[in-house]
């Protein structure tokens, strides 16, 4: 429970609530009391539950000190200025009663969004907060590939983290000790979560014994650290039953997902509401994986594919059903090692007195498998290699993602090795295992070759009935048609249950593209089969022979984004798509290399050049970024994306005139470009042309997303002009648009201090801004000033010691 709360139950109003709801409170008071300006004042609490505050009217200054009293508890004063009251003695009581009614209204609202047992937000309100957060993120994205926002305009964060904490085996506690005892544990866990969660984090009771936390600006590392602290905290809570004397051990499985890292592809085209549900489902998947892996541990959604899968069922023909699917970004062709759970940890040896043991040995694996069919929540795999035929794979065995270069599979398994190749019974082509073996061997002797993958676009849900039988019939038709015109020296294989792969020796990828287009079109016309194809060749740039298959997969991803016919050759655009995915995943340096490769393949790739410039700016190379944007404009002079980004880069390196010119050209092409308007306002402020700056900000404020971008700037202008009331109004609008706006919180704190108003309010606001942006020295200085104004000299000195060097 918040230490400022004035009631014993979990749903109450605190002084911090009054600051948070200040905008609503001042509107409620204005309905029964006209005033010119106002402020809040919080006297030191006396501990007396009986109300002693009375309304006081100062006729000379026209100020009314209106007590804020709720159910006998004194919260503070609402000081209304510019008030004319004829009979303050008789009207003061009624005004105080109306103010209490306004507080009751605020309490009723807070009760509607608060879980009565824990004092945390309800599930419904939490989901609304996530939607609002994502909507703010979307409104503040730059018009650029990868969804990069402009870091030079301090707006809403482009990241979000969601953590779910699910108590382990909690139903057993309820069944054995009763629900009242269980509720006491839930209440204690909630208090611990609220204690550990820093200010910007929003906590809720998501379901019965499941809690959800939202971290604005929550990067994966931040979420991982907080999730582990929460898990440890739950485990450390001492619980005992007074009746039986039992000591009860409680624990929690914790999972988290991040925006934008946990979303991909079409997810980014959906609304904020849909994205909120997607991110919650992914966090729930992470929690369920943590439980599957043994409970009382933390799992990230991004780790499920890498180390969170397991074998569901062993099928005939050396096939397996696995617990991973499209929902965790599994793809056909991915390889995994299979482990027995009891042998999942390696043993670190040590030297004994007689020196009999030294070194370490790796964990024991059972098999290597490859995915041959991926559905939404399950996948089917084929065993490529068994470490020991006497140690079979069984249900419950674990999976670890394996890079092809680290494969244990014998890639020399072809006809020359003496092993009998296996043919697919449906198509007559090689099985995946034997195709990969032959391909790996044959490619070593070729200076020129290409491969093509063909994939059926249907899904099991679309077909109904016996999907595999239906799928086999379609694949057989595709293979038969390919046989009629593919060269005789081509080697074909069953790449997955719904895919075929072909190796074309001594053939350029352009020629294979022609064959792929013909096969896709004929299958569509003659069989009504929706087929996609990716083609890649060697040599291409500096890619090695072993990378061609991965390039082909990237080309297939590219093809599946196209209109009919869905055929793509691995090229600059494929590299663009791959680089954008790396950028969204937060691997900017890898994205840089991929964008560079895209430009090597096609120097006129405007998107790649612009995106590379954005990456350079993100990693602190604005001069290189500016050159990239200038090169884009040499090709397309009216490219508004490049114009804005050039202005942004020039702004970063101090070339203000050049930046202004770029922003103004953006407005010529798009008069409603909100980012350019804000940037021009900042440049006008830099030149001390405050009226011009205000004009730009006001124009931007009425556009979509403009309120969250401009209100703090308008507040700053009003503050510098000495317009305290206008500053306050703009700051409340800024915080209403973005409740984590640290700059607005800090300025509001300064406003309270500079006007000689309550320093306690300033302290609360300054603490919040410092927690959001701990690297900003100005925010710590404001907090120090607020503490010093209250006579807390030692505390103020301690805060000053935190200033960054």
CSV table of C-alpha atoms in Angstrom, one decimal, residues 233-685:
chain,number,residue,atom,x,y,z
A,233,UNK,CA,11.0,-11.9,-4.3
A,234,UNK,CA,7.9,-14.2,-4.6
A,235,UNK,CA,10.1,-17.2,-3.6
A,236,UNK,CA,11.4,-15.3,-0.6
A,237,UNK,CA,8.0,-14.4,0.9
A,238,UNK,CA,7.6,-16.4,4.2
A,239,UNK,CA,4.3,-18.1,4.4
A,240,UNK,CA,3.0,-20.3,7.2
A,241,UNK,CA,-0.4,-21.5,8.3
A,242,UNK,CA,-1.2,-20.6,12.0
A,243,UNK,CA,-3.7,-23.5,12.2
A,244,UNK,CA,-1.5,-26.4,11.1
A,245,UNK,CA,1.9,-24.8,11.6
A,246,UNK,CA,2.8,-25.7,8.0
A,247,UNK,CA,5.6,-23.8,6.3
A,248,UNK,CA,4.4,-23.2,2.8
A,249,UNK,CA,6.8,-22.7,-0.1
A,250,UNK,CA,5.5,-20.5,-2.9
A,251,UNK,CA,7.0,-19.7,-6.2
A,252,UNK,CA,6.1,-18.2,-9.5
A,253,UNK,CA,6.7,-18.8,-13.2
A,254,UNK,CA,7.5,-15.6,-15.0
A,255,UNK,CA,7.3,-14.8,-18.7
A,256,UNK,CA,7.7,-11.6,-20.7
A,257,UNK,CA,7.4,-10.3,-24.3
A,258,UNK,CA,8.6,-7.0,-25.8
A,259,UNK,CA,7.3,-4.6,-28.4
A,260,UNK,CA,8.4,-4.5,-31.2
A,261,UNK,CA,10.8,-7.4,-30.8
A,262,UNK,CA,8.1,-10.1,-30.2
A,263,UNK,CA,5.9,-9.0,-33.2
A,264,UNK,CA,6.7,-9.5,-36.8
A,265,UNK,CA,5.4,-9.1,-40.3
A,266,UNK,CA,1.6,-8.5,-40.6
A,267,UNK,CA,1.4,-7.8,-36.8
A,268,UNK,CA,2.6,-4.3,-37.4
A,269,UNK,CA,-0.3,-3.6,-39.8
A,270,UNK,CA,-2.9,-4.3,-37.1
A,271,UNK,CA,-4.4,-1.8,-34.7
A,272,UNK,CA,-3.1,-1.0,-31.3
A,273,UNK,CA,-5.9,-3.0,-29.8
A,274,UNK,CA,-5.0,-6.1,-31.8
A,275,UNK,CA,-1.3,-5.6,-31.1
A,276,UNK,CA,-2.0,-5.5,-27.4
A,277,UNK,CA,-3.8,-8.8,-27.5
A,278,UNK,CA,-0.9,-10.3,-29.6
A,279,UNK,CA,1.7,-9.1,-27.1
A,280,UNK,CA,-0.3,-10.5,-24.2
A,281,UNK,CA,-0.7,-13.9,-25.9
A,282,UNK,CA,3.0,-14.0,-26.4
A,283,UNK,CA,3.7,-13.2,-22.8
A,284,UNK,CA,1.3,-16.0,-21.8
A,285,UNK,CA,3.1,-18.4,-24.1
A,286,UNK,CA,6.3,-17.5,-22.3
A,287,UNK,CA,4.7,-18.2,-18.9
A,288,UNK,CA,3.4,-21.6,-20.0
A,289,UNK,CA,6.8,-22.5,-21.4
A,290,UNK,CA,8.4,-21.6,-18.0
A,291,UNK,CA,5.9,-23.9,-16.3
A,292,UNK,CA,6.6,-26.7,-18.9
A,293,UNK,CA,10.3,-26.3,-18.2
A,294,UNK,CA,9.9,-27.0,-14.5
A,295,UNK,CA,8.3,-23.8,-13.0
A,296,UNK,CA,9.9,-21.2,-10.7
A,297,UNK,CA,11.9,-19.7,-13.6
A,298,UNK,CA,11.8,-16.8,-16.1
A,299,UNK,CA,11.3,-17.3,-19.8
A,300,UNK,CA,11.3,-14.7,-22.5
A,301,UNK,CA,9.1,-15.1,-25.6
A,302,UNK,CA,12.1,-14.7,-27.7
A,303,UNK,CA,13.8,-17.7,-26.0
A,304,UNK,CA,10.9,-20.2,-26.6
A,305,UNK,CA,12.2,-21.1,-30.1
A,306,UNK,CA,15.8,-21.3,-28.9
A,307,UNK,CA,15.4,-23.4,-25.9
A,308,UNK,CA,11.7,-23.8,-24.9
A,309,UNK,CA,10.4,-26.5,-27.2
A,310,UNK,CA,9.7,-30.1,-26.4
A,311,UNK,CA,8.7,-33.4,-28.1
A,312,UNK,CA,5.0,-33.9,-27.9
A,313,UNK,CA,4.8,-37.3,-29.6
A,314,UNK,CA,7.0,-39.8,-31.5
A,315,UNK,CA,5.4,-40.6,-34.9
A,316,UNK,CA,6.2,-43.4,-37.4
A,317,UNK,CA,8.9,-43.0,-40.1
A,318,UNK,CA,11.3,-41.2,-37.7
A,319,UNK,CA,8.9,-38.2,-37.4
A,320,UNK,CA,8.2,-36.1,-34.3
A,321,UNK,CA,5.5,-33.7,-33.2
A,322,UNK,CA,6.9,-30.7,-31.4
A,323,UNK,CA,5.5,-28.0,-29.2
A,324,UNK,CA,6.6,-25.0,-31.3
A,325,UNK,CA,4.9,-23.4,-34.3
A,326,UNK,CA,4.4,-20.3,-36.3
A,327,UNK,CA,3.3,-18.6,-33.0
A,328,UNK,CA,6.9,-18.6,-31.9
A,329,UNK,CA,8.4,-17.9,-35.4
A,330,UNK,CA,9.4,-21.5,-36.1
A,331,UNK,CA,10.2,-22.1,-39.8
A,332,UNK,CA,10.6,-25.1,-42.0
A,333,UNK,CA,14.2,-26.2,-42.4
A,334,UNK,CA,15.2,-25.1,-38.9
A,335,UNK,CA,17.3,-27.6,-37.0
A,336,UNK,CA,17.2,-28.6,-33.3
A,337,UNK,CA,19.1,-30.8,-30.9
A,338,UNK,CA,17.0,-33.1,-28.8
A,339,UNK,CA,17.9,-33.6,-25.2
A,340,UNK,CA,16.7,-35.7,-22.3
A,341,UNK,CA,15.6,-33.3,-19.5
A,342,UNK,CA,17.7,-35.1,-16.9
A,343,UNK,CA,20.9,-34.6,-19.1
A,344,UNK,CA,20.2,-31.0,-20.1
A,345,UNK,CA,23.0,-29.5,-18.0
A,346,UNK,CA,26.7,-30.1,-18.6
A,347,UNK,CA,29.0,-31.2,-15.8
A,348,UNK,CA,31.9,-29.1,-14.9
A,349,UNK,CA,34.8,-31.3,-13.7
A,350,UNK,CA,37.3,-30.2,-11.1
A,351,UNK,CA,40.7,-31.5,-10.1
A,352,UNK,CA,40.6,-33.7,-7.0
A,353,UNK,CA,43.4,-34.5,-4.6
A,354,UNK,CA,44.5,-37.5,-6.7
A,355,UNK,CA,44.0,-35.5,-9.9
A,356,UNK,CA,41.7,-38.1,-11.3
A,357,UNK,CA,39.1,-35.6,-12.7
A,358,UNK,CA,39.7,-32.4,-14.7
A,359,UNK,CA,38.0,-30.3,-17.4
A,360,UNK,CA,34.4,-30.6,-18.4
A,361,UNK,CA,32.2,-32.5,-20.8
A,362,UNK,CA,29.2,-31.2,-22.7
A,363,UNK,CA,25.5,-32.0,-22.2
A,364,UNK,CA,24.3,-35.2,-23.9
A,365,UNK,CA,22.1,-34.9,-26.9
A,366,UNK,CA,19.9,-37.7,-28.3
A,367,UNK,CA,19.3,-36.5,-31.9
A,368,UNK,CA,19.3,-33.7,-34.4
A,369,UNK,CA,16.0,-33.0,-36.1
A,370,UNK,CA,14.7,-30.7,-38.9
A,371,UNK,CA,11.3,-29.1,-39.1
A,372,UNK,CA,9.4,-30.3,-42.1
A,373,UNK,CA,6.0,-28.8,-41.4
A,374,UNK,CA,5.1,-25.9,-39.2
A,375,UNK,CA,1.5,-25.1,-38.1
A,376,UNK,CA,0.4,-22.4,-35.7
A,377,UNK,CA,1.2,-24.1,-32.3
A,378,UNK,CA,2.8,-27.3,-33.3
A,379,UNK,CA,5.5,-28.5,-35.8
A,380,UNK,CA,6.5,-31.8,-37.3
A,381,UNK,CA,10.2,-32.8,-37.5
A,382,UNK,CA,12.2,-35.5,-39.1
A,383,UNK,CA,15.1,-37.1,-37.3
A,384,UNK,CA,18.4,-36.4,-39.2
A,385,UNK,CA,20.8,-38.0,-36.8
A,386,UNK,CA,20.7,-40.2,-33.7
A,387,UNK,CA,23.6,-40.0,-31.3
A,388,UNK,CA,22.9,-43.6,-30.1
A,389,UNK,CA,20.3,-45.8,-31.7
A,390,UNK,CA,19.8,-47.5,-28.3
A,391,UNK,CA,18.8,-44.2,-26.8
A,392,UNK,CA,15.5,-43.3,-28.5
A,393,UNK,CA,13.7,-39.9,-28.5
A,394,UNK,CA,10.7,-39.9,-26.3
A,395,UNK,CA,7.8,-37.5,-25.5
A,396,UNK,CA,9.0,-34.8,-23.1
A,397,UNK,CA,12.5,-34.5,-24.5
A,398,UNK,CA,13.7,-30.9,-24.9
A,399,UNK,CA,14.8,-28.9,-27.9
A,400,UNK,CA,17.6,-26.4,-28.5
A,401,UNK,CA,17.8,-24.4,-31.7
A,402,UNK,CA,20.9,-25.3,-33.8
A,403,UNK,CA,22.6,-23.3,-36.5
A,404,UNK,CA,23.3,-25.3,-39.6
A,405,UNK,CA,27.1,-24.6,-39.3
A,406,UNK,CA,27.0,-26.4,-35.9
A,407,UNK,CA,25.1,-29.4,-37.2
A,408,UNK,CA,26.1,-32.9,-36.2
A,409,UNK,CA,24.3,-34.3,-39.2
A,410,UNK,CA,26.5,-36.1,-41.7
A,411,UNK,CA,26.2,-33.9,-44.7
A,412,UNK,CA,28.2,-36.3,-46.8
A,413,UNK,CA,25.3,-38.7,-46.7
A,414,UNK,CA,24.9,-39.3,-50.4
A,415,UNK,CA,25.4,-42.1,-52.9
A,416,UNK,CA,29.1,-41.8,-52.6
A,417,UNK,CA,29.0,-42.5,-48.9
A,418,UNK,CA,27.7,-46.0,-49.5
A,419,UNK,CA,24.4,-45.2,-47.7
A,420,UNK,CA,21.2,-46.1,-49.5
A,421,UNK,CA,19.3,-42.9,-50.3
A,422,UNK,CA,15.7,-42.7,-49.2
A,423,UNK,CA,13.1,-41.5,-51.7
A,424,UNK,CA,9.8,-39.8,-50.7
A,425,UNK,CA,7.0,-42.1,-51.4
A,426,UNK,CA,4.7,-39.4,-52.7
A,427,UNK,CA,6.9,-37.4,-55.0
A,428,UNK,CA,9.7,-39.9,-55.8
A,429,UNK,CA,12.2,-37.2,-54.9
A,430,UNK,CA,14.8,-37.5,-52.2
A,431,UNK,CA,13.8,-37.1,-48.5
A,432,UNK,CA,15.0,-33.9,-46.8
A,433,UNK,CA,17.8,-35.8,-45.1
A,434,UNK,CA,19.2,-37.3,-48.3
A,435,UNK,CA,18.6,-34.2,-50.4
A,436,UNK,CA,20.7,-32.0,-47.9
A,437,UNK,CA,23.4,-34.6,-47.9
A,438,UNK,CA,23.7,-34.8,-51.7
A,439,UNK,CA,23.3,-31.0,-52.1
A,440,UNK,CA,26.1,-30.3,-49.5
A,441,UNK,CA,28.4,-32.7,-51.4
A,442,UNK,CA,27.6,-31.7,-54.9
A,443,UNK,CA,27.8,-27.9,-54.4
A,444,UNK,CA,31.5,-28.1,-53.4
A,445,UNK,CA,32.5,-29.0,-57.0
A,446,UNK,CA,30.4,-26.3,-58.6
A,447,UNK,CA,31.5,-22.7,-59.3
A,448,UNK,CA,27.9,-21.9,-60.5
A,449,UNK,CA,24.7,-23.3,-59.2
A,450,UNK,CA,21.2,-22.2,-58.0
A,451,UNK,CA,18.5,-23.7,-55.7
A,452,UNK,CA,14.7,-23.1,-55.6
A,453,UNK,CA,12.2,-23.8,-53.0
A,454,UNK,CA,8.4,-24.1,-53.8
A,455,UNK,CA,5.9,-23.9,-51.0
A,456,UNK,CA,2.1,-24.5,-50.9
A,457,UNK,CA,0.4,-21.4,-49.5
A,458,UNK,CA,-2.5,-23.2,-47.9
A,459,UNK,CA,-2.8,-24.1,-44.2
A,460,UNK,CA,-4.5,-27.0,-42.4
A,461,UNK,CA,-7.3,-24.8,-41.1
A,462,UNK,CA,-8.2,-23.9,-44.7
A,463,UNK,CA,-8.4,-27.5,-46.0
A,464,UNK,CA,-10.2,-29.4,-43.2
A,465,UNK,CA,-10.3,-33.2,-43.2
A,466,UNK,CA,-7.1,-35.1,-43.7
A,467,UNK,CA,-4.7,-32.3,-44.3
A,468,UNK,CA,-1.7,-34.5,-44.9
A,469,UNK,CA,-3.4,-36.6,-47.5
A,470,UNK,CA,-4.8,-33.5,-49.3
A,471,UNK,CA,-1.3,-31.9,-49.1
A,472,UNK,CA,0.5,-34.9,-50.5
A,473,UNK,CA,-1.8,-34.9,-53.5
A,474,UNK,CA,-1.0,-31.3,-54.3
A,475,UNK,CA,2.8,-31.8,-53.7
A,476,UNK,CA,2.7,-34.8,-56.0
A,477,UNK,CA,1.1,-32.7,-58.8
A,478,UNK,CA,3.7,-30.0,-58.4
A,479,UNK,CA,6.6,-32.5,-58.5
A,480,UNK,CA,5.1,-34.2,-61.6
A,481,UNK,CA,4.7,-31.0,-63.5
A,482,UNK,CA,8.2,-29.9,-62.6
A,483,UNK,CA,9.6,-33.2,-64.0
A,484,UNK,CA,8.1,-32.4,-67.4
A,485,UNK,CA,10.4,-29.4,-68.1
A,486,UNK,CA,13.1,-29.2,-65.4
A,487,UNK,CA,16.6,-30.2,-66.8
A,488,UNK,CA,17.5,-33.8,-66.2
A,489,UNK,CA,20.6,-32.9,-64.1
A,490,UNK,CA,18.4,-31.2,-61.5
A,491,UNK,CA,18.2,-32.9,-58.1
A,492,UNK,CA,14.9,-32.6,-56.2
A,493,UNK,CA,13.9,-33.2,-52.7
A,494,UNK,CA,10.9,-33.0,-50.2
A,495,UNK,CA,11.9,-29.9,-48.3
A,496,UNK,CA,8.9,-30.2,-45.9
A,497,UNK,CA,5.4,-31.6,-46.0
A,498,UNK,CA,4.3,-28.7,-48.1
A,499,UNK,CA,7.5,-27.7,-49.8
A,500,UNK,CA,9.8,-29.0,-52.5
A,501,UNK,CA,13.5,-28.0,-53.1
A,502,UNK,CA,15.6,-28.3,-56.3
A,503,UNK,CA,19.3,-28.0,-57.0
A,504,UNK,CA,20.3,-26.7,-60.4
A,505,UNK,CA,24.0,-27.3,-61.1
A,506,UNK,CA,25.8,-24.9,-63.5
A,507,UNK,CA,22.7,-22.7,-63.8
A,508,UNK,CA,22.3,-19.0,-63.2
A,509,UNK,CA,19.5,-17.9,-60.9
A,510,UNK,CA,18.0,-15.8,-63.7
A,511,UNK,CA,17.4,-18.9,-65.7
A,512,UNK,CA,16.0,-20.7,-62.7
A,513,UNK,CA,13.6,-17.8,-62.1
A,514,UNK,CA,12.1,-18.4,-65.5
A,515,UNK,CA,11.5,-22.1,-64.7
A,516,UNK,CA,10.1,-21.2,-61.3
A,517,UNK,CA,7.7,-18.6,-62.8
A,518,UNK,CA,6.5,-21.2,-65.3
A,519,UNK,CA,5.9,-23.9,-62.7
A,520,UNK,CA,4.0,-21.5,-60.4
A,521,UNK,CA,1.8,-20.2,-63.2
A,522,UNK,CA,1.0,-23.7,-64.7
A,523,UNK,CA,0.2,-25.1,-61.2
A,524,UNK,CA,-2.2,-22.1,-60.7
A,525,UNK,CA,-3.9,-22.5,-64.1
A,526,UNK,CA,-4.1,-26.2,-64.4
A,527,UNK,CA,-4.5,-27.4,-60.7
A,528,UNK,CA,-5.6,-24.2,-58.9
A,529,UNK,CA,-2.6,-24.6,-56.6
A,530,UNK,CA,-1.4,-21.4,-54.8
A,531,UNK,CA,2.4,-21.8,-54.9
A,532,UNK,CA,5.2,-19.5,-53.8
A,533,UNK,CA,8.9,-19.8,-54.8
A,534,UNK,CA,12.2,-18.4,-53.7
A,535,UNK,CA,15.3,-18.7,-55.8
A,536,UNK,CA,19.0,-18.1,-54.9
A,537,UNK,CA,22.2,-18.6,-56.7
A,538,UNK,CA,26.0,-18.9,-56.3
A,539,UNK,CA,28.1,-16.8,-56.7
A,540,UNK,CA,26.3,-13.7,-55.3
A,541,UNK,CA,28.2,-10.9,-53.7
A,542,UNK,CA,30.5,-12.4,-51.0
A,543,UNK,CA,28.1,-15.1,-49.8
A,544,UNK,CA,29.6,-18.6,-49.4
A,545,UNK,CA,28.1,-21.8,-50.8
A,546,UNK,CA,26.8,-22.8,-47.4
A,547,UNK,CA,24.8,-19.6,-47.2
A,548,UNK,CA,22.8,-20.1,-50.4
A,549,UNK,CA,20.1,-22.2,-48.7
A,550,UNK,CA,19.5,-19.5,-46.1
A,551,UNK,CA,19.4,-16.9,-48.9
A,552,UNK,CA,16.8,-19.1,-50.6
A,553,UNK,CA,14.7,-19.0,-47.5
A,554,UNK,CA,14.9,-15.2,-47.4
A,555,UNK,CA,13.8,-15.1,-51.0
A,556,UNK,CA,10.8,-17.3,-50.1
A,557,UNK,CA,9.9,-14.9,-47.3
A,558,UNK,CA,10.2,-12.1,-49.9
A,559,UNK,CA,8.0,-14.0,-52.4
A,560,UNK,CA,5.2,-14.6,-49.9
A,561,UNK,CA,4.8,-10.9,-49.5
A,562,UNK,CA,4.2,-10.4,-53.3
A,563,UNK,CA,1.1,-10.4,-55.4
A,564,UNK,CA,0.6,-13.2,-57.9
A,565,UNK,CA,2.8,-14.8,-59.1
A,566,UNK,CA,4.6,-15.2,-55.8
A,567,UNK,CA,8.2,-15.8,-57.1
A,568,UNK,CA,11.2,-13.9,-55.9
A,569,UNK,CA,14.9,-14.1,-56.5
A,570,UNK,CA,17.3,-13.4,-53.7
A,571,UNK,CA,18.3,-9.8,-54.3
A,572,UNK,CA,18.6,-6.4,-52.8
A,573,UNK,CA,14.9,-6.3,-51.8
A,574,UNK,CA,15.2,-9.7,-50.0
A,575,UNK,CA,18.1,-8.3,-48.1
A,576,UNK,CA,16.0,-5.2,-47.3
A,577,UNK,CA,13.3,-7.4,-45.8
A,578,UNK,CA,15.8,-9.3,-43.8
A,579,UNK,CA,17.6,-6.2,-42.5
A,580,UNK,CA,14.3,-4.6,-41.5
A,581,UNK,CA,13.6,-7.7,-39.4
A,582,UNK,CA,17.0,-7.4,-37.7
A,583,UNK,CA,16.3,-3.7,-37.0
A,584,UNK,CA,12.9,-4.5,-35.4
A,585,UNK,CA,14.7,-7.1,-33.3
A,586,UNK,CA,17.0,-4.4,-32.0
A,587,UNK,CA,20.2,-5.8,-33.7
A,588,UNK,CA,21.1,-2.5,-35.5
A,589,UNK,CA,24.7,-3.4,-36.3
A,590,UNK,CA,23.6,-6.6,-38.0
A,591,UNK,CA,21.0,-4.6,-39.9
A,592,UNK,CA,23.7,-2.2,-41.0
A,593,UNK,CA,25.6,-5.0,-42.6
A,594,UNK,CA,22.5,-6.4,-44.3
A,595,UNK,CA,21.6,-2.9,-45.7
A,596,UNK,CA,25.1,-2.5,-47.0
A,597,UNK,CA,24.8,-5.9,-48.8
A,598,UNK,CA,21.5,-4.7,-50.3
A,599,UNK,CA,23.3,-1.6,-51.7
A,600,UNK,CA,26.1,-3.7,-53.1
A,601,UNK,CA,23.5,-5.7,-54.9
A,602,UNK,CA,21.6,-2.6,-56.1
A,603,UNK,CA,23.2,0.9,-55.6
A,604,UNK,CA,19.8,2.4,-56.5
A,605,UNK,CA,17.9,0.7,-53.7
A,606,UNK,CA,16.5,3.9,-52.1
A,607,UNK,CA,14.8,2.2,-49.2
A,608,UNK,CA,18.1,0.4,-48.2
A,609,UNK,CA,20.0,3.7,-48.5
A,610,UNK,CA,17.5,5.6,-46.4
A,611,UNK,CA,17.3,2.8,-43.8
A,612,UNK,CA,21.1,2.6,-43.6
A,613,UNK,CA,21.1,6.3,-42.9
A,614,UNK,CA,18.6,5.8,-40.1
A,615,UNK,CA,20.8,3.1,-38.6
A,616,UNK,CA,23.9,5.3,-38.7
A,617,UNK,CA,22.0,8.0,-36.9
A,618,UNK,CA,20.8,5.5,-34.3
A,619,UNK,CA,24.4,4.4,-33.5
A,620,UNK,CA,25.8,7.9,-33.3
A,621,UNK,CA,27.1,8.5,-36.8
A,622,UNK,CA,25.0,11.5,-38.0
A,623,UNK,CA,27.6,12.6,-40.6
A,624,UNK,CA,27.4,9.2,-42.4
A,625,UNK,CA,23.6,9.3,-42.0
A,626,UNK,CA,23.4,12.7,-43.7
A,627,UNK,CA,25.5,11.4,-46.7
A,628,UNK,CA,23.1,8.5,-47.1
A,629,UNK,CA,20.1,10.8,-47.1
A,630,UNK,CA,21.7,13.2,-49.6
A,631,UNK,CA,22.4,10.2,-51.9
A,632,UNK,CA,18.8,9.2,-51.8
A,633,UNK,CA,17.7,12.8,-52.7
A,634,UNK,CA,20.1,12.8,-55.6
A,635,UNK,CA,18.1,9.9,-57.0
A,636,UNK,CA,14.6,11.1,-55.9
A,637,UNK,CA,14.6,14.8,-55.0
A,638,UNK,CA,11.1,14.8,-53.6
A,639,UNK,CA,11.5,11.8,-51.3
A,640,UNK,CA,9.8,13.2,-48.1
A,641,UNK,CA,11.3,10.5,-45.9
A,642,UNK,CA,14.8,11.3,-47.0
A,643,UNK,CA,14.2,15.0,-46.7
A,644,UNK,CA,13.0,14.8,-43.1
A,645,UNK,CA,15.8,12.4,-42.2
A,646,UNK,CA,18.4,14.7,-43.7
A,647,UNK,CA,17.0,17.6,-41.7
A,648,UNK,CA,17.2,15.4,-38.6
A,649,UNK,CA,20.8,14.4,-39.3
A,650,UNK,CA,21.8,18.0,-40.0
A,651,UNK,CA,20.1,19.1,-36.8
A,652,UNK,CA,22.1,16.5,-34.8
A,653,UNK,CA,25.4,17.9,-36.2
A,654,UNK,CA,24.5,21.6,-35.8
A,655,UNK,CA,23.9,22.5,-39.4
A,656,UNK,CA,20.7,24.4,-38.6
A,657,UNK,CA,20.2,26.3,-41.9
A,658,UNK,CA,20.4,23.1,-43.8
A,659,UNK,CA,18.1,21.3,-41.4
A,660,UNK,CA,15.5,24.1,-41.7
A,661,UNK,CA,15.6,24.0,-45.5
A,662,UNK,CA,14.9,20.2,-45.4
A,663,UNK,CA,12.0,20.6,-43.0
A,664,UNK,CA,10.5,23.4,-45.0
A,665,UNK,CA,10.7,21.2,-48.2
A,666,UNK,CA,8.9,18.5,-46.3
A,667,UNK,CA,6.1,20.9,-45.5
A,668,UNK,CA,5.9,21.9,-49.2
A,669,UNK,CA,5.3,18.3,-50.1
A,670,UNK,CA,3.1,17.5,-47.0
A,671,UNK,CA,1.7,20.5,-45.1
A,672,UNK,CA,0.6,18.1,-42.3
A,673,UNK,CA,4.0,16.6,-41.6
A,674,UNK,CA,3.8,16.9,-37.8
A,675,UNK,CA,7.4,16.0,-37.1
A,676,UNK,CA,8.7,18.7,-39.5
A,677,UNK,CA,6.4,21.3,-37.8
A,678,UNK,CA,7.8,20.4,-34.4
A,679,UNK,CA,11.4,20.5,-35.7
A,680,UNK,CA,10.9,23.9,-37.2
A,681,UNK,CA,9.4,25.1,-33.9
A,682,UNK,CA,12.6,23.9,-32.1
A,683,UNK,CA,14.7,25.7,-34.6
A,684,UNK,CA,12.7,28.9,-34.2
A,685,UNK,CA,13.2,28.6,-30.4
